[in-house]
Structure formats: structure tokens, C-alpha cells
mmCIF file of C-alpha atoms in Angstrom:
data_model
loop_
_atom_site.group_PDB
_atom_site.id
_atom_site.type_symbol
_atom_site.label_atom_id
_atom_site.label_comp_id
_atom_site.label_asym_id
_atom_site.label_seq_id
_atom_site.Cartn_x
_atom_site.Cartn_y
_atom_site.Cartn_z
ATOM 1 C CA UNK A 1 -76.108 -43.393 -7.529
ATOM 2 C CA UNK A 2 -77.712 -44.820 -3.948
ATOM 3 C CA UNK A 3 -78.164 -48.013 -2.981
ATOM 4 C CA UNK A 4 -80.506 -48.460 -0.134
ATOM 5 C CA UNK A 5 -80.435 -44.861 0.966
ATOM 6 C CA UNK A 6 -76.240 -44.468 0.841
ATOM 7 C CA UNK A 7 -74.654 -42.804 -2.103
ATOM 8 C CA UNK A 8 -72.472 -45.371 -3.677
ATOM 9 C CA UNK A 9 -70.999 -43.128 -7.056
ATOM 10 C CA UNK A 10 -71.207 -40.592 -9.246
ATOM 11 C CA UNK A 11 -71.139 -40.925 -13.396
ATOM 12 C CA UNK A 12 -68.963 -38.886 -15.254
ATOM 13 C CA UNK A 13 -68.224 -40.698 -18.429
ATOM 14 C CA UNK A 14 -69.691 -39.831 -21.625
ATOM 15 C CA UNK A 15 -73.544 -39.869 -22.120
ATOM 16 C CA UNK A 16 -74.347 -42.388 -24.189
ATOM 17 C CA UNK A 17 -76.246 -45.946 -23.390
ATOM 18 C CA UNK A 18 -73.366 -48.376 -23.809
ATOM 19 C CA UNK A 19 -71.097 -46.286 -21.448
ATOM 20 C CA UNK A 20 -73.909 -45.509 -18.796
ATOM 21 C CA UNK A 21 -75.078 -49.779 -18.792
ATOM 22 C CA UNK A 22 -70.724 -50.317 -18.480
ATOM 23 C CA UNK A 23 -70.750 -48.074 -15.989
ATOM 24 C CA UNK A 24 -73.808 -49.536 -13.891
ATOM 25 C CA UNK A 25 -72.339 -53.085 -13.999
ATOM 26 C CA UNK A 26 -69.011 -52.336 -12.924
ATOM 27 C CA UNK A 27 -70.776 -50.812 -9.305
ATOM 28 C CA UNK A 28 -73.366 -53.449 -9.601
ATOM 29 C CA UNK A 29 -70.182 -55.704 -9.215
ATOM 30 C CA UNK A 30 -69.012 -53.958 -6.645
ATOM 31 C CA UNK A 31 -71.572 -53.876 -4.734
ATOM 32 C CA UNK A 32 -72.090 -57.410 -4.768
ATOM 33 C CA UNK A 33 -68.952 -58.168 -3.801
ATOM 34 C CA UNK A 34 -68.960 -55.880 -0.580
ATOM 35 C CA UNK A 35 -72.319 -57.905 -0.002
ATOM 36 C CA UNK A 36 -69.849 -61.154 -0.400
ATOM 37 C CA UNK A 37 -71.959 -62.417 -2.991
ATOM 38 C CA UNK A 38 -69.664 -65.025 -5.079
ATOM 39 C CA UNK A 39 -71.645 -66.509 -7.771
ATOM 40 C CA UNK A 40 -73.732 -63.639 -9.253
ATOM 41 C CA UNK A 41 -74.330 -62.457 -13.244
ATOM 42 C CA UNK A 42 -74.249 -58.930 -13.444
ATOM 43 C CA UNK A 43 -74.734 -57.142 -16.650
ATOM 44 C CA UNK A 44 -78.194 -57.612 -18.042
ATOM 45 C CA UNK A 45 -78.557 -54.078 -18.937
ATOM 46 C CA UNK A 46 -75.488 -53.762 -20.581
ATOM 47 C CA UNK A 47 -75.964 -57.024 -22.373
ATOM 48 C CA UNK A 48 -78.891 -55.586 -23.698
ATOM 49 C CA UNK A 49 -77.879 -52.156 -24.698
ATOM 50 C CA UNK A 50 -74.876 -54.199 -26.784
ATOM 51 C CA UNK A 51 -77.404 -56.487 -28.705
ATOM 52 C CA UNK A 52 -79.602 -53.342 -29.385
ATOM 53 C CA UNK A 53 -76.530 -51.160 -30.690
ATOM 54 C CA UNK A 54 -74.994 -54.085 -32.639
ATOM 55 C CA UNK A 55 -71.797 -53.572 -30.824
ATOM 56 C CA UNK A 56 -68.973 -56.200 -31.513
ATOM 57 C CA UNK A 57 -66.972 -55.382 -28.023
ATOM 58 C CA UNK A 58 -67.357 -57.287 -25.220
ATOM 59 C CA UNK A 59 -67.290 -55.606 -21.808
ATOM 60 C CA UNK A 60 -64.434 -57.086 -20.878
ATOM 61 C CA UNK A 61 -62.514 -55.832 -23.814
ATOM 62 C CA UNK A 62 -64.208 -52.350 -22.979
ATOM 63 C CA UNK A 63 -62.304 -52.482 -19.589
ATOM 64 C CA UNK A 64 -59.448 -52.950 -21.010
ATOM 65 C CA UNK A 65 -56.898 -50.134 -22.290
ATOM 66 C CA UNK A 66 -56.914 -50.393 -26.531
ATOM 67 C CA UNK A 67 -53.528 -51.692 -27.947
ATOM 68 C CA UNK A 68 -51.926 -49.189 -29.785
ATOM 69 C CA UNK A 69 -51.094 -49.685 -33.533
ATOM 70 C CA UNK A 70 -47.609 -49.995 -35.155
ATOM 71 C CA UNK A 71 -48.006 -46.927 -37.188
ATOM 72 C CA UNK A 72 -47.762 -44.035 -34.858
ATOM 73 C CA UNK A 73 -49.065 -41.682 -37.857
ATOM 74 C CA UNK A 74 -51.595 -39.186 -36.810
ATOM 75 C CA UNK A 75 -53.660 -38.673 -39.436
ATOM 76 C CA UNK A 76 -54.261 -42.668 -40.061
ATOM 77 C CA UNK A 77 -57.283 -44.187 -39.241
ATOM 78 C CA UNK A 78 -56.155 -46.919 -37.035
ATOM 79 C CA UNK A 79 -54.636 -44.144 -34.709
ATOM 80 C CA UNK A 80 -57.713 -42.171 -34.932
ATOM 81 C CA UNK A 81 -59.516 -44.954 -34.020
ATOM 82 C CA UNK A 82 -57.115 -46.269 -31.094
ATOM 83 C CA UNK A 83 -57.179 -42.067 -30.094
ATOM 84 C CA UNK A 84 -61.484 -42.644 -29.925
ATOM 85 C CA UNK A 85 -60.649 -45.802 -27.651
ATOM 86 C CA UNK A 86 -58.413 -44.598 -25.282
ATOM 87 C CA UNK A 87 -60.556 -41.311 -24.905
ATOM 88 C CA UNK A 88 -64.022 -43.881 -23.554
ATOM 89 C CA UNK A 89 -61.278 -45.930 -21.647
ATOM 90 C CA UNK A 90 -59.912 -42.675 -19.830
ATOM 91 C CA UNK A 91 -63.314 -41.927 -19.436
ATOM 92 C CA UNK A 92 -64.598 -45.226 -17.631
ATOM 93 C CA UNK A 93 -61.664 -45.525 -15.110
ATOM 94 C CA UNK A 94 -62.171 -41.415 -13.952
ATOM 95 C CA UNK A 95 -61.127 -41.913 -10.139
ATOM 96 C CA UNK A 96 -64.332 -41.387 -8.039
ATOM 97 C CA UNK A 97 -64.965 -37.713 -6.429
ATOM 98 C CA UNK A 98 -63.257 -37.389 -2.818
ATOM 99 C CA UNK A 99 -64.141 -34.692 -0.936
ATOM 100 C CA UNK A 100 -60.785 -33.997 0.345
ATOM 101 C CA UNK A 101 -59.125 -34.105 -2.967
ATOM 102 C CA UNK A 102 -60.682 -31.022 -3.955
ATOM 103 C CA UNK A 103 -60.441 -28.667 -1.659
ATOM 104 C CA UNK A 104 -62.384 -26.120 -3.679
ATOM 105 C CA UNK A 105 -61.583 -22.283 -5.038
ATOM 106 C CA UNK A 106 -59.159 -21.176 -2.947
ATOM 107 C CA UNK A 107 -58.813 -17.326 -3.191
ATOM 108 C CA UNK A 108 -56.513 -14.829 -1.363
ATOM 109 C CA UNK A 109 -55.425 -11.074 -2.192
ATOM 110 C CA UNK A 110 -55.912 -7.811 -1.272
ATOM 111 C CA UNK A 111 -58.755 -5.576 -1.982
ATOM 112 C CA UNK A 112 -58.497 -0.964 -1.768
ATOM 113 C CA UNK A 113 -61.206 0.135 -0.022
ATOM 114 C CA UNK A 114 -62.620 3.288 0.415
ATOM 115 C CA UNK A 115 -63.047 4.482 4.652
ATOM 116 C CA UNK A 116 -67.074 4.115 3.972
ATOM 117 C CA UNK A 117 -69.316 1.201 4.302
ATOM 118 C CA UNK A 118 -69.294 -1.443 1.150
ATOM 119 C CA UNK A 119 -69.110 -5.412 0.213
ATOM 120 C CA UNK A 120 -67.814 -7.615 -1.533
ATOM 121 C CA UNK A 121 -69.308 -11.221 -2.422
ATOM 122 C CA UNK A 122 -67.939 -14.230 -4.133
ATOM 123 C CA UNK A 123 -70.084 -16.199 -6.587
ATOM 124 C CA UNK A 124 -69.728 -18.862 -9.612
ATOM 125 C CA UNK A 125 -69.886 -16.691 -12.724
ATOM 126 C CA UNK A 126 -68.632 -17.319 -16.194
ATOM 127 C CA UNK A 127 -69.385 -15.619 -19.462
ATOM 128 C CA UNK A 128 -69.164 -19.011 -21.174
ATOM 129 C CA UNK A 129 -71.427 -21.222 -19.015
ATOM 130 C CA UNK A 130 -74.818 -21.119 -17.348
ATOM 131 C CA UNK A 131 -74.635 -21.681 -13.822
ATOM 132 C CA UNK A 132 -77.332 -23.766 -12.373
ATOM 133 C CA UNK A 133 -78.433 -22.083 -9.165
ATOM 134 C CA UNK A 134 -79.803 -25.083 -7.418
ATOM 135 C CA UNK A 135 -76.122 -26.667 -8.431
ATOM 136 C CA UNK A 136 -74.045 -24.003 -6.914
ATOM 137 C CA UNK A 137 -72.850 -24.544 -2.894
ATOM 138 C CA UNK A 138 -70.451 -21.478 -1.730
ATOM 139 C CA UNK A 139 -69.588 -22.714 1.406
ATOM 140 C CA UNK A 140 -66.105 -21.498 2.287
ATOM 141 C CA UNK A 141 -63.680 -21.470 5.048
ATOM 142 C CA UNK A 142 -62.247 -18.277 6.280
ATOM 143 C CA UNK A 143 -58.370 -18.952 6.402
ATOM 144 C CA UNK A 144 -57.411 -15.599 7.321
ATOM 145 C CA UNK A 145 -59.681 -12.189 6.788
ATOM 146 C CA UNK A 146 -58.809 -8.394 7.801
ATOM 147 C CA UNK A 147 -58.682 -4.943 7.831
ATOM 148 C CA UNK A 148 -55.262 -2.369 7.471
ATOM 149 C CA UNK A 149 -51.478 -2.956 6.963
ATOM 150 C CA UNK A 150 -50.142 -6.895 7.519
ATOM 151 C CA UNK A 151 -47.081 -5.156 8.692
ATOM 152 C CA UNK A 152 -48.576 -3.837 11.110
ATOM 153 C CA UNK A 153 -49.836 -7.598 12.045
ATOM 154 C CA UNK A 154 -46.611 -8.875 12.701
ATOM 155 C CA UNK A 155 -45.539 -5.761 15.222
ATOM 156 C CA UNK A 156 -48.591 -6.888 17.707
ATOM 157 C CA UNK A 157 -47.148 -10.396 17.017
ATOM 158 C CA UNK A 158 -43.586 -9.589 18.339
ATOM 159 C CA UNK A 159 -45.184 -7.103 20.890
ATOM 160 C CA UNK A 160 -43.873 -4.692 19.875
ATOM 161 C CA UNK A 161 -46.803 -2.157 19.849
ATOM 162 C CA UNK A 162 -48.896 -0.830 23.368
ATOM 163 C CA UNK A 163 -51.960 -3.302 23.116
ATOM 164 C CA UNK A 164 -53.656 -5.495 25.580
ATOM 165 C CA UNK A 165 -53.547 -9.326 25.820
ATOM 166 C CA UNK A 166 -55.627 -11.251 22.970
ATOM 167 C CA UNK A 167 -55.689 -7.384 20.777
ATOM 168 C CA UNK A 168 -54.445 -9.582 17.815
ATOM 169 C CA UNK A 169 -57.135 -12.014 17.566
ATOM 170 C CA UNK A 170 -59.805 -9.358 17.608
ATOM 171 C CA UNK A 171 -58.481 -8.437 14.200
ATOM 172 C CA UNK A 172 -59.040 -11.424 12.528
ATOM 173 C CA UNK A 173 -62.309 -13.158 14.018
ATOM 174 C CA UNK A 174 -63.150 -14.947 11.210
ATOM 175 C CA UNK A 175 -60.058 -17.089 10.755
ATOM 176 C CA UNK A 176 -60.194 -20.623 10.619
ATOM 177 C CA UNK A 177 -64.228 -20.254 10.926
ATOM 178 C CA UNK A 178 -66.066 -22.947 8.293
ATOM 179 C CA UNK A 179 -69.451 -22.015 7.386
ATOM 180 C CA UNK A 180 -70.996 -25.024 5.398
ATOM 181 C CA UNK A 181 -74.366 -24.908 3.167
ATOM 182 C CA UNK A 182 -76.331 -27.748 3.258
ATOM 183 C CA UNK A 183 -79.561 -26.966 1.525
ATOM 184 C CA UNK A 184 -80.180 -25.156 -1.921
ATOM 185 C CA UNK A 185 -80.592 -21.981 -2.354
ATOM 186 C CA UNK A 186 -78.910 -20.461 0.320
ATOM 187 C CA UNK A 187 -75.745 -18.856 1.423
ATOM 188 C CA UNK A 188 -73.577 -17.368 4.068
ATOM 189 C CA UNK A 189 -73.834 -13.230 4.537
ATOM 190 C CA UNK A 190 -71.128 -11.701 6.965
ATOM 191 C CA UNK A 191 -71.965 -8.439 8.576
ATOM 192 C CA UNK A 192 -68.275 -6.601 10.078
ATOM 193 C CA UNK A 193 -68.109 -3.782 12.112
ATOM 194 C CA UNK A 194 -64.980 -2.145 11.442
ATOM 195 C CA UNK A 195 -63.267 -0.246 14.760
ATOM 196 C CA UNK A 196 -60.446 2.169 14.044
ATOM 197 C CA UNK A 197 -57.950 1.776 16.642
ATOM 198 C CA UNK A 198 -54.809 3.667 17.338
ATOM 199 C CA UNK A 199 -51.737 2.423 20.015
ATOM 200 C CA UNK A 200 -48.010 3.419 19.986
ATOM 201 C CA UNK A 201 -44.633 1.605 18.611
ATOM 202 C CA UNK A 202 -42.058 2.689 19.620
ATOM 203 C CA UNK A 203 -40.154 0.202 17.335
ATOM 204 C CA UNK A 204 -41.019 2.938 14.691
ATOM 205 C CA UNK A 205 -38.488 5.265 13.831
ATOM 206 C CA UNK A 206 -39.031 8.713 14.026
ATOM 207 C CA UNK A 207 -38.277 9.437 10.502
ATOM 208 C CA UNK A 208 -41.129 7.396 8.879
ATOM 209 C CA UNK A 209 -43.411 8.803 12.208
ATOM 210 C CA UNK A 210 -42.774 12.298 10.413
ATOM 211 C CA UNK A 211 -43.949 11.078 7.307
ATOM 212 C CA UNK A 212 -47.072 9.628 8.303
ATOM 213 C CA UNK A 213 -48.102 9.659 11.877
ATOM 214 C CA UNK A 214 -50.150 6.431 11.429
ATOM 215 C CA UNK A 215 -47.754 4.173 10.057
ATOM 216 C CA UNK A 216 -47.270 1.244 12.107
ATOM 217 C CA UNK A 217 -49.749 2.370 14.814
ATOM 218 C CA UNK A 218 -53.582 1.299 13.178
ATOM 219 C CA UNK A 219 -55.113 -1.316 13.308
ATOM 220 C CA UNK A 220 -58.779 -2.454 12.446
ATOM 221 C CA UNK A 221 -60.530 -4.717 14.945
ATOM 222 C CA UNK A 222 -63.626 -6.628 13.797
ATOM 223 C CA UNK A 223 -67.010 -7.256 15.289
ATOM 224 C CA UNK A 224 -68.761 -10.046 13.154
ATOM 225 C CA UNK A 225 -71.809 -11.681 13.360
ATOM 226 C CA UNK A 226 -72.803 -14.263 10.037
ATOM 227 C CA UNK A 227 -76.498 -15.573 9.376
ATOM 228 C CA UNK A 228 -78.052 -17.557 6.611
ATOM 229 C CA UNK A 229 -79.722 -15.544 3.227
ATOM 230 C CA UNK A 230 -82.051 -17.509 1.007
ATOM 231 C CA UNK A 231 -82.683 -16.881 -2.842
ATOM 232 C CA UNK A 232 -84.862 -17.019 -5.322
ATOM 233 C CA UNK A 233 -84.812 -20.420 -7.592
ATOM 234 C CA UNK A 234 -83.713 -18.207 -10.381
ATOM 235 C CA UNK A 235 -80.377 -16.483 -8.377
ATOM 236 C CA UNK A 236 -77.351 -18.115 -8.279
ATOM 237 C CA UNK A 237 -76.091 -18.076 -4.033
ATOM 238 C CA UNK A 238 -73.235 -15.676 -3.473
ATOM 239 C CA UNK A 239 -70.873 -15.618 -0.119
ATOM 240 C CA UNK A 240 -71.613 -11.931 0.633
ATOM 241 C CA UNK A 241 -69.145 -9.816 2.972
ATOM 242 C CA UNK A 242 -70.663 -6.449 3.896
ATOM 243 C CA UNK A 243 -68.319 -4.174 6.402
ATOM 244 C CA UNK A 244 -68.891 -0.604 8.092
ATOM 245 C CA UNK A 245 -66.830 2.042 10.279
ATOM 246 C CA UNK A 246 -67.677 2.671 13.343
ATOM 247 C CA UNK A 247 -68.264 5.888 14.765
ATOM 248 C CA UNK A 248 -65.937 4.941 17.794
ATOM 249 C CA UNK A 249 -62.096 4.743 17.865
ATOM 250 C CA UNK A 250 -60.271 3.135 20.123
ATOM 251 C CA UNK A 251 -56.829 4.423 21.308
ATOM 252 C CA UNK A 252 -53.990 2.456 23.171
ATOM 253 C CA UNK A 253 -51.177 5.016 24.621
ATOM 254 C CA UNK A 254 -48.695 4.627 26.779
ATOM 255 C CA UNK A 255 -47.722 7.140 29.881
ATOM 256 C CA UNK A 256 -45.091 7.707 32.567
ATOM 257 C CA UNK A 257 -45.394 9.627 35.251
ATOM 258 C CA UNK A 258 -42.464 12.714 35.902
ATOM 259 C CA UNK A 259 -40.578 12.150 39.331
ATOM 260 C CA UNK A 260 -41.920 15.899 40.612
ATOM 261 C CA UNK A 261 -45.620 14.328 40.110
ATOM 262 C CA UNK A 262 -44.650 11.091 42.176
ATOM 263 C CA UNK A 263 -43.009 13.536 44.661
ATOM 264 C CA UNK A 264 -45.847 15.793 44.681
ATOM 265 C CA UNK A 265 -48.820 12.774 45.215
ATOM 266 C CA UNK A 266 -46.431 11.674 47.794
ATOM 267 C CA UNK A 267 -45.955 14.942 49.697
ATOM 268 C CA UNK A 268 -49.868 14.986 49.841
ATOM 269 C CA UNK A 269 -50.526 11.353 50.758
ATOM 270 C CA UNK A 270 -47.765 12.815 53.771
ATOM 271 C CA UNK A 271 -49.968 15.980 54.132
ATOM 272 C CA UNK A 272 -53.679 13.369 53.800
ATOM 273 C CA UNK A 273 -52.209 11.538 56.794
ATOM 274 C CA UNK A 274 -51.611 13.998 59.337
ATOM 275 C CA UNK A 275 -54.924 15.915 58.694
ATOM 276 C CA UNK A 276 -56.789 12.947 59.457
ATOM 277 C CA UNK A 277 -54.322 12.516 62.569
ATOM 278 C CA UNK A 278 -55.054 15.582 63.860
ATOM 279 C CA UNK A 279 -58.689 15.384 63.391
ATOM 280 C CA UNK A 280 -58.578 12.198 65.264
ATOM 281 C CA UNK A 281 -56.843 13.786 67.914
ATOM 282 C CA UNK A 282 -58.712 16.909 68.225
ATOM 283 C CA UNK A 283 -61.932 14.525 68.361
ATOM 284 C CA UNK A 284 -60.458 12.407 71.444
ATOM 285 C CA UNK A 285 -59.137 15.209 73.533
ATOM 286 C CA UNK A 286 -62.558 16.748 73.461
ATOM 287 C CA UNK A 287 -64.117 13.319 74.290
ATOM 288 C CA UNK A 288 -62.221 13.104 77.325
ATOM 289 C CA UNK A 289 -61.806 16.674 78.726
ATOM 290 C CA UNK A 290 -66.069 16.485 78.955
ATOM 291 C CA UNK A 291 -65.286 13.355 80.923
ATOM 292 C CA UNK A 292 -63.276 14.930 83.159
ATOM 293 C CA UNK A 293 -65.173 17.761 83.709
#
């Protein structure tokens, strides 16, 4: 419901006149008061729809929770009555929708993957509903999104591993990214380049390093780039994530030098120096001796 171009409410009680007309003069109301109306009458409608129905209950009594009856016994009318009245009462005071009451699906796992290029999307779907396409937003935050071992996560963490500064976040791009739809029809698609990259640990012990050379020392970093897709009125929007290897790895090692190659660099640094000395020498004695001459 708007009023004067700013949405006011949403109805969610049951779909019949009387509740609809209840409904519409209880935000009527409201709205009058925000307005600081005092003396108003509200209600027509649902004056109306009462008359026309032949309903005995006033709205006030409608807004009201239903007294329960002395005999608590299921299967009697009165309680299947009072059961019916409590249900539309329930249904009348729903709290309104609040965005940040309802944060949404909120998904999280792991997902086998083949080394070779593939997706994987997220979409409403049920086998007992119809999904209304122009109804169905996936907008989604990214809360955390990557490639390889989550050990392996926490030994770049600690520093543990040979990797330059910042090597961590390049493995998880997408976290804490929102990507909001705003128009029907449309969704999010996620193109990530996957680069295989290699570095030492030597926190690993050498027995698992026997087992499998690459445990503890991969890692995936991710280039991704996101853009809008649009469907068809007839295709319910999905959050697509397609990824694919790249041809180029990346390795991180680490190297020290031996003390007879420092001592051998040095001895020609030494051996550099007085070459150039002597050339410089050679140069000014000839310089001068044609003086002389």
C-alpha cells in the first residue's frame, strides 16, 4: 500500500473482504494520526463490507484477541470456533515486513569440483510451488567465496607460508561484496579466473610433504569481474557463478644463497674493480706521456 508515492504496508492476512476493509482502516488510522488529525471517522469501507456480509462483530471486537471458553475440549464447537478466531486475530496483528529482520537464504558449504571450467548458480526452485519470475530478486552478499584447502587459509594468515603482502585477499575477492537487483528480470553473473599458485611452508612436516607434495602449499587466487544478465519474462533470475583455470601458475619459493657463491660474487666484484682501475690508469698514463712528448 502507498500513500502519496511512499509505501506505507503490506497485507498479509487472509483474502477475504471483511479482513482486507479491517485491514485498510487500521492504516487509514494510522495514517491520520501521523498527519495529527484528531477528530476523523475512518472505516466507511469496512462499515460497508459488514452491512453487506451480515456480520454481527464490530471492528473493535475484531481487534481484540477472542476469550477462550471454559471447556478446553477439542473437538467442541465453541473451541473450534474460538480456534477460527484466534487464527483471523493472529492474522490481523502479523508484525509488518522489516528488511533487516530477514536477512534472506543464507547458504554456506563446500562444493568438489573437477580442475576444468564449470558453474554453479543459485535460484528459487521448489517442486511444490510455482515461482513467479517477475517476483523473484536473488540479490546476495558474498560473505566469504574460494578456491582450495581452508587450511591452507589460515597458514597465509599466521604467515607461515612464502607469499607476498596482501596474497590472502587475492583469494577471496568477492568477500563482503553486495550485489543488489533492483529491477525485474535480472540478475547478477560472476565470471572467476582461477590461478593455480604454488609457495613453500616450511611449517609442514616432512612426513605429510612425502605424501603429497602439495599439501599445505596451493592456493587458488581469483580474478573476478560481475555484470548484469537479463531474462526472459518466462525465466525465473538465477545468481550464476561461472569459474575457469588458467593456463598460468604462479609459484612463490624461497632461496638462500651458499657462502662459496657470496665468496665467489665477492672475489669478482674484487677482480671488476681493479680491471676498471687499471684501465683507468693505462688511459691516463698515455694521456700524459703524449703531453710530455
Amino acid at each position: 500500500l502507498f500513500h502519496h508515492g511512499n509505501h506505507k504496508a503490506d497485507y498479509r492476512g487472509h483474502r477475504t473482504v471483511l479482513e482486507m476493509t479491517n485491514w485498510l482502516a487500521g492504516v487509514e488510522e494510522g495514517v491520520r494520526k501521523e498527519q495529527g488529525v484528531e477528530e476523523h471517522k475512518i472505516g466507511d469501507a469496512h462499515e460497508v463490507a459488514r452491512e453487506r456480509l451480515d456480520v454481527e462483530e464490530t471492528r473493535d471486537e475484531m481487534n481484540q484477541p477472542p476469550k477462550r471458553p471454559d471447556t478446553r475440549d477439542p473437538k467442541s464447537a465453541e473451541e473450534q470456533e474460538w480456534i477460527e478466531k484466534m487464527n483471523r486475530y493472529r492474522s490481523r496483528h502479523r508484525p509488518e515486513w522489516r528488511d533487516e529482520e530477514h536477512p534472506g537464504c543464507q547458504i554456506s558449504g563446500f562444493l568438489m569440483v573437477d580442475r576444468a571450467p564449470g558453474n554453479f548458480h543459485i535460484k528459487a526452485q521448489s517442486l511444490g510451488h510455482d515461482i513467479a519470475p517477475h517476483m523473484a530478486n536473488v540479490s546476495h552478499e558474498v560473505h566469504h567465496l574460494s578456491f582450495g584447502d581452508p587450511s591452507v587459509h589460515n597458514s597465509i594468515k599466521r604467515g607461515d607460508t612464502v607469499t607476498p603482502d596482501g596474497f590472502l585477499e587475492t583469494t577471496k575477492p568477492m568477500d563482503g561484496n553486495v550485489y543488489v537487483t533492483r529491477n525485474v528480470h535480472e540478475a547478477h553473473h560472476h565470471y572467476l579466473k582461477v590461478v593455480t599458485t604454488d609457495f613453500d611452508n616450511p611449517s609442514i612436516n616432512q612426513r605429510y610433504s612425502q605424501r603429497n607434495p602439495n599439501y599445505g602449499r596451493r592456493a587458488y587466487q581469483i580474478l573476478q569481474s560481475s555484470q548484469i544478465s537479463y531474462y526472459r519474462n518466462d525465466q525465473v533470475p538465477e545468481a550464476k557463478f561461472t569459474y575457469d583455470l588458467s593456463p598460468i601458475a604462479v609459484s612463490y619459493r624461497m632461496s638462500s644463497r651458499r657462502w662459496y657463491d657470496y665468496l665467489t660474487s665477492l672475489m669478482a666484484i674484487i677482480g671488476g674493480m681493479f680491471t676498471v682501475v687499471g684501465m683507468l690508469e693505462s688511459g691516463v698514463y698515455a694521456v700524459t706521456s703524449k703531453k710530455r712528448r
